[in-house]
CSV table of N, CA, C and O in Angstrom, one decimal:
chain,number,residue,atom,x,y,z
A,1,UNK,N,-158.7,117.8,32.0
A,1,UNK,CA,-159.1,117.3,30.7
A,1,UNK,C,-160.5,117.7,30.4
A,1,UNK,O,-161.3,117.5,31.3
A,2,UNK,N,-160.8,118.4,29.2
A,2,UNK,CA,-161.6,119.0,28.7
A,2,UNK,C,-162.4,118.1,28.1
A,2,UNK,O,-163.6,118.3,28.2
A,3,UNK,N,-162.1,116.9,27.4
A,3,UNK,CA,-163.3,116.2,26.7
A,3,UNK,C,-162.1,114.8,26.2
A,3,UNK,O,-160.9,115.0,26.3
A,4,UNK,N,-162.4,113.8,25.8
A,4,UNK,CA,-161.8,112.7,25.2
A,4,UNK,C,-162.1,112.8,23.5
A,4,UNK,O,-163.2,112.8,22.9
A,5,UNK,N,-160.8,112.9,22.9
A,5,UNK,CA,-160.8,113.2,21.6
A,5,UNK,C,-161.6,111.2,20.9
A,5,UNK,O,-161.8,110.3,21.6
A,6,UNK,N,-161.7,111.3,19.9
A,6,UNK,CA,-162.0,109.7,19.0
A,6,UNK,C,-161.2,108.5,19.7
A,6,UNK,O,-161.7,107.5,20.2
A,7,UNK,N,-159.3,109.0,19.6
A,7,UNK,CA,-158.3,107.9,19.9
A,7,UNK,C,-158.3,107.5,21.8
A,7,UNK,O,-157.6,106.6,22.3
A,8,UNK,N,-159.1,108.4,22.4
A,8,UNK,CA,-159.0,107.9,23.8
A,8,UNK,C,-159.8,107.2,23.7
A,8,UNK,O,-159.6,106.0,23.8
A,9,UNK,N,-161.4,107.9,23.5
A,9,UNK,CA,-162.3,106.6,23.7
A,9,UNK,C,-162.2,105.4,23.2
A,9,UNK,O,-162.7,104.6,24.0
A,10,UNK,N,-161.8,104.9,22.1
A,10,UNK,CA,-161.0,103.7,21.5
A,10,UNK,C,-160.7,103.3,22.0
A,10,UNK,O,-161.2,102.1,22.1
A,11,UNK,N,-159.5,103.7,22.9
A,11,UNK,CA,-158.3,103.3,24.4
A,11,UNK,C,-159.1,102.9,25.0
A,11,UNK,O,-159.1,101.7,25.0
A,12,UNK,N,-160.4,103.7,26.0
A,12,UNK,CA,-160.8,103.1,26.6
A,12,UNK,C,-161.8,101.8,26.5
A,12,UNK,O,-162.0,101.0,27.4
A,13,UNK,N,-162.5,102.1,25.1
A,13,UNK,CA,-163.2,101.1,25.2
A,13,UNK,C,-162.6,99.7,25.0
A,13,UNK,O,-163.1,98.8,25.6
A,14,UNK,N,-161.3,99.5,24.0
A,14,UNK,CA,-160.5,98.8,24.4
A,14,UNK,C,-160.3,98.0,25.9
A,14,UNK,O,-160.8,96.9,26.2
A,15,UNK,N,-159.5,98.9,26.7
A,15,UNK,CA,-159.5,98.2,28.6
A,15,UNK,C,-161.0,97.8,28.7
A,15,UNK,O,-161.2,96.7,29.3
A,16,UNK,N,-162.2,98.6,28.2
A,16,UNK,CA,-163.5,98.2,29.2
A,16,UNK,C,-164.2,96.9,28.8
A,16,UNK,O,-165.1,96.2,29.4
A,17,UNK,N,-163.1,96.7,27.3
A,17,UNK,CA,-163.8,95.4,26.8
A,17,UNK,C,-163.9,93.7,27.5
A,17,UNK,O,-164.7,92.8,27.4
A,18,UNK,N,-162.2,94.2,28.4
A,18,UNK,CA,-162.2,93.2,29.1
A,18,UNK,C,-162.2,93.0,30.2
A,18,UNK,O,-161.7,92.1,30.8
A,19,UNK,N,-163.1,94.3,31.0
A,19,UNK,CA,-163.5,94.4,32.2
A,19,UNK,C,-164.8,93.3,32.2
A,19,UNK,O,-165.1,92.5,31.2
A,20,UNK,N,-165.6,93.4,33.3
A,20,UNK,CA,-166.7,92.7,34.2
A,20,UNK,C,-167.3,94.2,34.5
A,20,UNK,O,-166.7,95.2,34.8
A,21,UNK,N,-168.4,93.9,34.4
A,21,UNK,CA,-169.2,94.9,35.3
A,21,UNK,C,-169.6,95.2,36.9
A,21,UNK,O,-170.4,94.4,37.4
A,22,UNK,N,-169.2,96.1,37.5
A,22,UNK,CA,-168.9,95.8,38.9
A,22,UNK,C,-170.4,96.1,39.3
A,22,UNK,O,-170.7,95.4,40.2
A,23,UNK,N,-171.3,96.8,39.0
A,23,UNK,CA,-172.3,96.9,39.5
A,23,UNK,C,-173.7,96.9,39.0
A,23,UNK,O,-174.0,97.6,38.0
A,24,UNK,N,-174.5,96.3,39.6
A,24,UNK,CA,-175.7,95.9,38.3
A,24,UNK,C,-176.8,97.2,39.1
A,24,UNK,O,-176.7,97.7,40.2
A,25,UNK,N,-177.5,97.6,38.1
A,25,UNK,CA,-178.7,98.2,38.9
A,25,UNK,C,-180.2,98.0,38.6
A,25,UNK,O,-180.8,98.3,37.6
A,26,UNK,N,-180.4,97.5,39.3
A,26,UNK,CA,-181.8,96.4,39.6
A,26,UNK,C,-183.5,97.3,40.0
A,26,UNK,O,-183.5,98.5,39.6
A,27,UNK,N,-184.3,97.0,40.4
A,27,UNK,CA,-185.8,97.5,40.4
A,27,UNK,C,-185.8,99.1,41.1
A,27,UNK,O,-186.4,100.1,40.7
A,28,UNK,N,-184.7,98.8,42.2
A,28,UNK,CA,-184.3,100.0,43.1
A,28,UNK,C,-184.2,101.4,42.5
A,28,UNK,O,-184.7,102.5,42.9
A,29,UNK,N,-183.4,101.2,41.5
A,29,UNK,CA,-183.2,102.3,40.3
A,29,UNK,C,-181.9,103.1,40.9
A,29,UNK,O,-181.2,102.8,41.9
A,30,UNK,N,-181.7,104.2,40.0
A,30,UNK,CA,-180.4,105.1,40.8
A,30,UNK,C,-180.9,106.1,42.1
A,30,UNK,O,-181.7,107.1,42.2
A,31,UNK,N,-179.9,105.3,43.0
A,31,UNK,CA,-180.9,106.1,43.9
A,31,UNK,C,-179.0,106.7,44.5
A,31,UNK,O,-177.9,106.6,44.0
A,32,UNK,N,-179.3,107.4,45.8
A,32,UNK,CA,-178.1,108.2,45.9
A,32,UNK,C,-176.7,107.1,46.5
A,32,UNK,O,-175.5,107.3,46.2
A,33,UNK,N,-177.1,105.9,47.6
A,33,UNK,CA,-176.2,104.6,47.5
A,33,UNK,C,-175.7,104.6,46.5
A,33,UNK,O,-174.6,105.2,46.5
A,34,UNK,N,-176.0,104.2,45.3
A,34,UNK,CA,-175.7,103.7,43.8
A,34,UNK,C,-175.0,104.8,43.7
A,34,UNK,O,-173.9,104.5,44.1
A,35,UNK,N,-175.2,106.0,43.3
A,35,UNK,CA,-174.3,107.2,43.0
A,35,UNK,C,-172.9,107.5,43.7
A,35,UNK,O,-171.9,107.9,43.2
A,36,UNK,N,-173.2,106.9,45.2
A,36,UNK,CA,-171.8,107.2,46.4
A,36,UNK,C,-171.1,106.0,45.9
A,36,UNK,O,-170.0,106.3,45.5
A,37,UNK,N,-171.5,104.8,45.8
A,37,UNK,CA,-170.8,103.4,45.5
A,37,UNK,C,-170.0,104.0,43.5
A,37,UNK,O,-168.8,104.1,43.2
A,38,UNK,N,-170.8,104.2,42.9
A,38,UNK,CA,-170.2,104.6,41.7
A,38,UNK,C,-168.8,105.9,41.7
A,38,UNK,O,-167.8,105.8,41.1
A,39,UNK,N,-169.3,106.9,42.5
A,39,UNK,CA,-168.2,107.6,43.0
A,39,UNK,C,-167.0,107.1,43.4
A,39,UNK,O,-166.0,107.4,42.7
A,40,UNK,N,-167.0,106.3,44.3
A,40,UNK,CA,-166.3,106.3,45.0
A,40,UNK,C,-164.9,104.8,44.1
A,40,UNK,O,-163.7,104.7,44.3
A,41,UNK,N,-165.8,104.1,43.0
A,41,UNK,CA,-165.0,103.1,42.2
A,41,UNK,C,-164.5,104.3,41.2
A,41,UNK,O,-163.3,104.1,41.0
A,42,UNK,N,-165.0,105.3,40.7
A,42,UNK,CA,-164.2,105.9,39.9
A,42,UNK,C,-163.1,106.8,40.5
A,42,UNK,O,-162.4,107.6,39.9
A,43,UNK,N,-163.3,106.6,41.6
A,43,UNK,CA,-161.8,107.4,42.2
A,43,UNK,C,-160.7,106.5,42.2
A,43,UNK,O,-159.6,106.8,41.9
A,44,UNK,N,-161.1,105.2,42.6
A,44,UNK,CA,-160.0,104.4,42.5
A,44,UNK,C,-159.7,103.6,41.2
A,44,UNK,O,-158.7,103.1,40.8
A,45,UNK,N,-160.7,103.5,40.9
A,45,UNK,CA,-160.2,102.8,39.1
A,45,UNK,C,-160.3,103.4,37.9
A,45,UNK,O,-159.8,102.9,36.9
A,46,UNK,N,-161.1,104.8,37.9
A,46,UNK,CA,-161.0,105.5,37.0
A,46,UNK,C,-161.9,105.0,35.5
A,46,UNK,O,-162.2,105.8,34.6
A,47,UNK,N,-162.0,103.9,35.4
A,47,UNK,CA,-162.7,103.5,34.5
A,47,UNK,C,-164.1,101.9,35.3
A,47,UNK,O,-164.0,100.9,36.1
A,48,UNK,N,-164.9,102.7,34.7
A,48,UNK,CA,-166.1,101.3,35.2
A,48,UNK,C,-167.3,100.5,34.0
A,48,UNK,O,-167.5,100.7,32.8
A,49,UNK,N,-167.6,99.9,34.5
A,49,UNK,CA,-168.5,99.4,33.8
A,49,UNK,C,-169.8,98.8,34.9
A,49,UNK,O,-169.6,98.1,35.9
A,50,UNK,N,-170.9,99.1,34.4
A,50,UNK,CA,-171.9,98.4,35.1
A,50,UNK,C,-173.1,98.2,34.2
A,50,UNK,O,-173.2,98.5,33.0
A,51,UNK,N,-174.1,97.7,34.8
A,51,UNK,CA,-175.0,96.9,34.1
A,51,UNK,C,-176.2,97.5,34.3
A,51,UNK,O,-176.0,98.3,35.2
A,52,UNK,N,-177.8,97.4,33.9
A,52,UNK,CA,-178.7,97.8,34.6
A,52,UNK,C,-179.8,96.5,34.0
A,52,UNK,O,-180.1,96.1,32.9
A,53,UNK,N,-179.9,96.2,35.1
A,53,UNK,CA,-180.8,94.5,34.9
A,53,UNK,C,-182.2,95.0,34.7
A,53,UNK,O,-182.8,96.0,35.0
A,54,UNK,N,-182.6,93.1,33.6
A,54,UNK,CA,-184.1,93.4,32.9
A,54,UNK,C,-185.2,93.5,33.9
A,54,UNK,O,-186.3,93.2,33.4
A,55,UNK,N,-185.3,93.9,35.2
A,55,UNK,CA,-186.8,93.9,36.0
A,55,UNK,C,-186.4,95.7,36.3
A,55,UNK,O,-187.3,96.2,37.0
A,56,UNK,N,-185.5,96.6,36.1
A,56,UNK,CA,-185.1,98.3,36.4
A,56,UNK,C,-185.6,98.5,35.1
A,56,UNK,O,-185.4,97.9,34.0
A,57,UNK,N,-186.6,99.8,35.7
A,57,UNK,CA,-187.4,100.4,35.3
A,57,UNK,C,-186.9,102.0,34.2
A,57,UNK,O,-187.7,102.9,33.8
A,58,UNK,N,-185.3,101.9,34.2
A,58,UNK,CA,-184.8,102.3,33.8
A,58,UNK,C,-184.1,102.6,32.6
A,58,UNK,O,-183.4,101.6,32.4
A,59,UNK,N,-183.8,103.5,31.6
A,59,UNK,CA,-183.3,103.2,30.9
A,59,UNK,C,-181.9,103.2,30.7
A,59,UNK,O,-181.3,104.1,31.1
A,60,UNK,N,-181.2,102.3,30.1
A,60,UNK,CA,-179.2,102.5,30.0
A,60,UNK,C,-179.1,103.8,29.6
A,60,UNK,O,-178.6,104.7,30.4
A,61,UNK,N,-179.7,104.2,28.3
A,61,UNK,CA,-178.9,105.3,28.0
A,61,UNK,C,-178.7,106.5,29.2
A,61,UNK,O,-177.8,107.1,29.7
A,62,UNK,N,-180.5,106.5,29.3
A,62,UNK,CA,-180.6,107.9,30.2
A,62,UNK,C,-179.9,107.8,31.4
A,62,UNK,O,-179.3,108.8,31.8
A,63,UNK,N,-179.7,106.6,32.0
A,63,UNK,CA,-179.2,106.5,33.4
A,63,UNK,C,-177.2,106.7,33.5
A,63,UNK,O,-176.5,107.1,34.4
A,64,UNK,N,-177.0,106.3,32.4
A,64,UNK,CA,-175.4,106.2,32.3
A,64,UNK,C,-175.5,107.8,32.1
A,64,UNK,O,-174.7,108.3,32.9
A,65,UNK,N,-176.1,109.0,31.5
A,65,UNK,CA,-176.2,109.9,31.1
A,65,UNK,C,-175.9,110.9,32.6
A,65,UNK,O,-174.9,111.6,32.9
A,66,UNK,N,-177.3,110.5,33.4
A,66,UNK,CA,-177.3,110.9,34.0
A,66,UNK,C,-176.2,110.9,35.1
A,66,UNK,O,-175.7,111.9,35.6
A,67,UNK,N,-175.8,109.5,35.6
A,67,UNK,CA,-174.6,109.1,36.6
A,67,UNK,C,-173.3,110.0,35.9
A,67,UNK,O,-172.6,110.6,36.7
A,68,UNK,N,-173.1,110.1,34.7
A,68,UNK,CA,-172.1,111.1,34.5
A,68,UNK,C,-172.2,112.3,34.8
A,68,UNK,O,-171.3,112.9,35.4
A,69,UNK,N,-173.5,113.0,34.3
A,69,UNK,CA,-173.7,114.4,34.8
A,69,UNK,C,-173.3,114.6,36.7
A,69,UNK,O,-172.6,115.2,37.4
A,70,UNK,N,-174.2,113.8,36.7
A,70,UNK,CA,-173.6,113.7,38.3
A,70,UNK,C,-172.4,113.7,39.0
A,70,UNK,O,-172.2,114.5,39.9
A,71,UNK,N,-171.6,113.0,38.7
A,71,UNK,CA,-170.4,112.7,38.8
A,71,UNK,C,-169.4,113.4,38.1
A,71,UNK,O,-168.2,113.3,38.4
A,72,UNK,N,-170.0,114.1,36.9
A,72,UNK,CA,-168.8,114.5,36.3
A,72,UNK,C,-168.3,113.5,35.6
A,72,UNK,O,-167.2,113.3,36.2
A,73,UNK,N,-168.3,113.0,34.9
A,73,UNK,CA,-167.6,111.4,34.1
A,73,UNK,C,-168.4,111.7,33.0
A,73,UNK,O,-169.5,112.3,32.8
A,74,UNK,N,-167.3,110.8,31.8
A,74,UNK,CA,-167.5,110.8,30.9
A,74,UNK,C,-167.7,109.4,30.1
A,74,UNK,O,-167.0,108.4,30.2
A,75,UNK,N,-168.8,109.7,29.5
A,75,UNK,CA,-169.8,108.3,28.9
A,75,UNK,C,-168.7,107.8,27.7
A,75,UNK,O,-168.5,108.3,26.5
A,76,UNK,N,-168.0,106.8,28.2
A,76,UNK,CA,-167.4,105.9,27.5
A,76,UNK,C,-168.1,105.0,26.3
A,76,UNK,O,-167.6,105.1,25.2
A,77,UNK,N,-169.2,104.2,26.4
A,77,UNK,CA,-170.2,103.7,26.1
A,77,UNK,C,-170.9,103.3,26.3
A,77,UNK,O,-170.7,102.9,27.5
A,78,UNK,N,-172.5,102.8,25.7
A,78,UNK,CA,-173.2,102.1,26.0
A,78,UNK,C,-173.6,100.8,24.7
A,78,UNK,O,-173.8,101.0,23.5
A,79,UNK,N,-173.5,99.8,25.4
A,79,UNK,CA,-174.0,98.7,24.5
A,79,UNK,C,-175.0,97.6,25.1
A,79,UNK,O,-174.7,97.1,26.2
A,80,UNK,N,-175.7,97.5,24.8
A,80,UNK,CA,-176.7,96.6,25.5
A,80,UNK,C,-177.2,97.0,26.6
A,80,UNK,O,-177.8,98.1,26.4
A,81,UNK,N,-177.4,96.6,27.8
A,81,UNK,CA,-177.4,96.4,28.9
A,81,UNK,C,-176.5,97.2,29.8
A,81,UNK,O,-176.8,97.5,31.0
A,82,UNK,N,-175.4,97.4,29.3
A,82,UNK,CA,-174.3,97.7,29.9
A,82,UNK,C,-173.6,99.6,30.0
A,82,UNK,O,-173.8,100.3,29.0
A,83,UNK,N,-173.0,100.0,31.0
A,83,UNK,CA,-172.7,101.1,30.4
A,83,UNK,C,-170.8,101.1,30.8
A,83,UNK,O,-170.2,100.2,31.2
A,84,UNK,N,-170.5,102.1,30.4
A,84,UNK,CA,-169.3,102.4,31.0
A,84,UNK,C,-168.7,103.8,31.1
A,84,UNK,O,-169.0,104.7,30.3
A,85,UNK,N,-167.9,104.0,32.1
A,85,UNK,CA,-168.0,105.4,32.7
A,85,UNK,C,-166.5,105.4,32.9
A,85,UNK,O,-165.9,104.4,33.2
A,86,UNK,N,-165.8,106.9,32.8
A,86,UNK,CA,-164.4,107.0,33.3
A,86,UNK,C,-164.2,108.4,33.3
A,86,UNK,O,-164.3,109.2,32.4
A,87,UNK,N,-163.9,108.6,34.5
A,87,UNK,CA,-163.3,110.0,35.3
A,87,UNK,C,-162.0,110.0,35.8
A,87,UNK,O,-161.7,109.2,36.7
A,88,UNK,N,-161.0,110.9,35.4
A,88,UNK,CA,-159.6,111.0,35.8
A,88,UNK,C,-159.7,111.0,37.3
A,88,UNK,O,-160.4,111.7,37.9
A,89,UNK,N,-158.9,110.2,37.8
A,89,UNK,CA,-158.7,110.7,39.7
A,89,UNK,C,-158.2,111.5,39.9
A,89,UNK,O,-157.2,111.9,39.3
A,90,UNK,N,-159.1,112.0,41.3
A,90,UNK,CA,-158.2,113.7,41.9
A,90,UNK,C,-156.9,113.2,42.7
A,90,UNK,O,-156.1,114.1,43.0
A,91,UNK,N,-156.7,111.7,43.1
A,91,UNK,CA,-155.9,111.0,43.9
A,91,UNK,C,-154.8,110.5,43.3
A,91,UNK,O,-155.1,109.4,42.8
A,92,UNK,N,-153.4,110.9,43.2
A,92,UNK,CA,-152.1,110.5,42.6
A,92,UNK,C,-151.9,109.4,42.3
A,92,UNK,O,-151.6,109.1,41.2
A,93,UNK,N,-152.2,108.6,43.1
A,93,UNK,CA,-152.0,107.2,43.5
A,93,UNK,C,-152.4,106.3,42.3
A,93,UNK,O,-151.7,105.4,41.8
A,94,UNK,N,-153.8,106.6,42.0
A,94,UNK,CA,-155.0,105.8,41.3
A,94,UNK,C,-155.0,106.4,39.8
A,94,UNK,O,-155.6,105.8,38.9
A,95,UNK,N,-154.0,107.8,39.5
A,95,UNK,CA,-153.8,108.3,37.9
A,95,UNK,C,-153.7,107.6,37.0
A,95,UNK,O,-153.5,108.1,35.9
A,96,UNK,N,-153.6,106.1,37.3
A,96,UNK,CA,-152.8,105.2,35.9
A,96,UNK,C,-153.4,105.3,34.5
A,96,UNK,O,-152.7,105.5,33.5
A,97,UNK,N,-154.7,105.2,34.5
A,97,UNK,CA,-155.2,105.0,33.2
A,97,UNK,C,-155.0,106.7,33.3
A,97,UNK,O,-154.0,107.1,32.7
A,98,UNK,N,-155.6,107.5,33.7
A,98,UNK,CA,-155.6,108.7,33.1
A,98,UNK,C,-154.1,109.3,32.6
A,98,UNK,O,-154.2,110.1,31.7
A,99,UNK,N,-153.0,109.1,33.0
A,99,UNK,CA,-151.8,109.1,33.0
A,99,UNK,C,-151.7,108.6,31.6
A,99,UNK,O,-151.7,109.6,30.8
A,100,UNK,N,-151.7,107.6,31.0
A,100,UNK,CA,-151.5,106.9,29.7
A,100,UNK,C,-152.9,107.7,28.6
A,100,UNK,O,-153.0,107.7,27.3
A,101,UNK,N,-153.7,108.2,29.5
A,101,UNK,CA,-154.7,108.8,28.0
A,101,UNK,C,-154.0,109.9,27.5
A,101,UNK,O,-154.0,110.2,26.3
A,102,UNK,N,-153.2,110.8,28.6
A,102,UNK,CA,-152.9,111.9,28.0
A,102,UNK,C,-151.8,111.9,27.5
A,102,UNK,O,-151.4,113.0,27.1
A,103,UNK,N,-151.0,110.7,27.4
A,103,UNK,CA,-150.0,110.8,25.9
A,103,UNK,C,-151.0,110.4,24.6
A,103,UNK,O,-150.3,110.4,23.5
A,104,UNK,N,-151.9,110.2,24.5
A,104,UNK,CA,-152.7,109.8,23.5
A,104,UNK,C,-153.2,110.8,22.7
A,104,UNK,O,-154.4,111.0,23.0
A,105,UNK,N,-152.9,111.4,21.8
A,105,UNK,CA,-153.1,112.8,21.3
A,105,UNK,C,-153.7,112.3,20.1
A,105,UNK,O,-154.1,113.2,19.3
């Protein structure tokens, strides 16, 4: 998949609405832990959301930015505090949401 047209990200922000944020990122900042831990949930859930708390020295935008460049993932949104990230899995098993975006034309 080359890019997420209007109607996926919709889709997804939809599911992310009523996710939780699985990982907050705090004073520490993005460091390469945070990057392997983020990897490693987008292989299995394909869609995430996490947080970056008020004492990180960081900013949402730039940092969701960057974890995708990294990663390869694509910046679902940002609102507040919060970001959200989703990468198709290379793992059959874990395809579900990616499976359902690409009837989404």
């Amino acid at each position: 998949m080359t890019s997420l047209n209007k109607k996926q990200v919709n889709h997804l922000k939809k599911i992310a609405h009523h996710e939780k944020p699985i990982f907050q990122m705090g004073k520490e900042g993005l460091g390469q832990t945070f990057l392997d831990q983020v990897d490693q949930a987008l292989t299995k859930r394909e869609l995430i959301k996490f947080k970056v708390l008020q004492n990180s020295e960081e900013e949402i935008r730039e940092v969701t930015a960057e974890i995708a460049y990294a990663l390869d993932a694509y910046v679902v949104q940002v609102i507040g505090h919060t970001g959200v990230l989703y990468r198709p899995s290379h793992i059959a098993k874990y395809q579900k949401l990616s499976a359902n975006l690409k009837k989404i034309k």
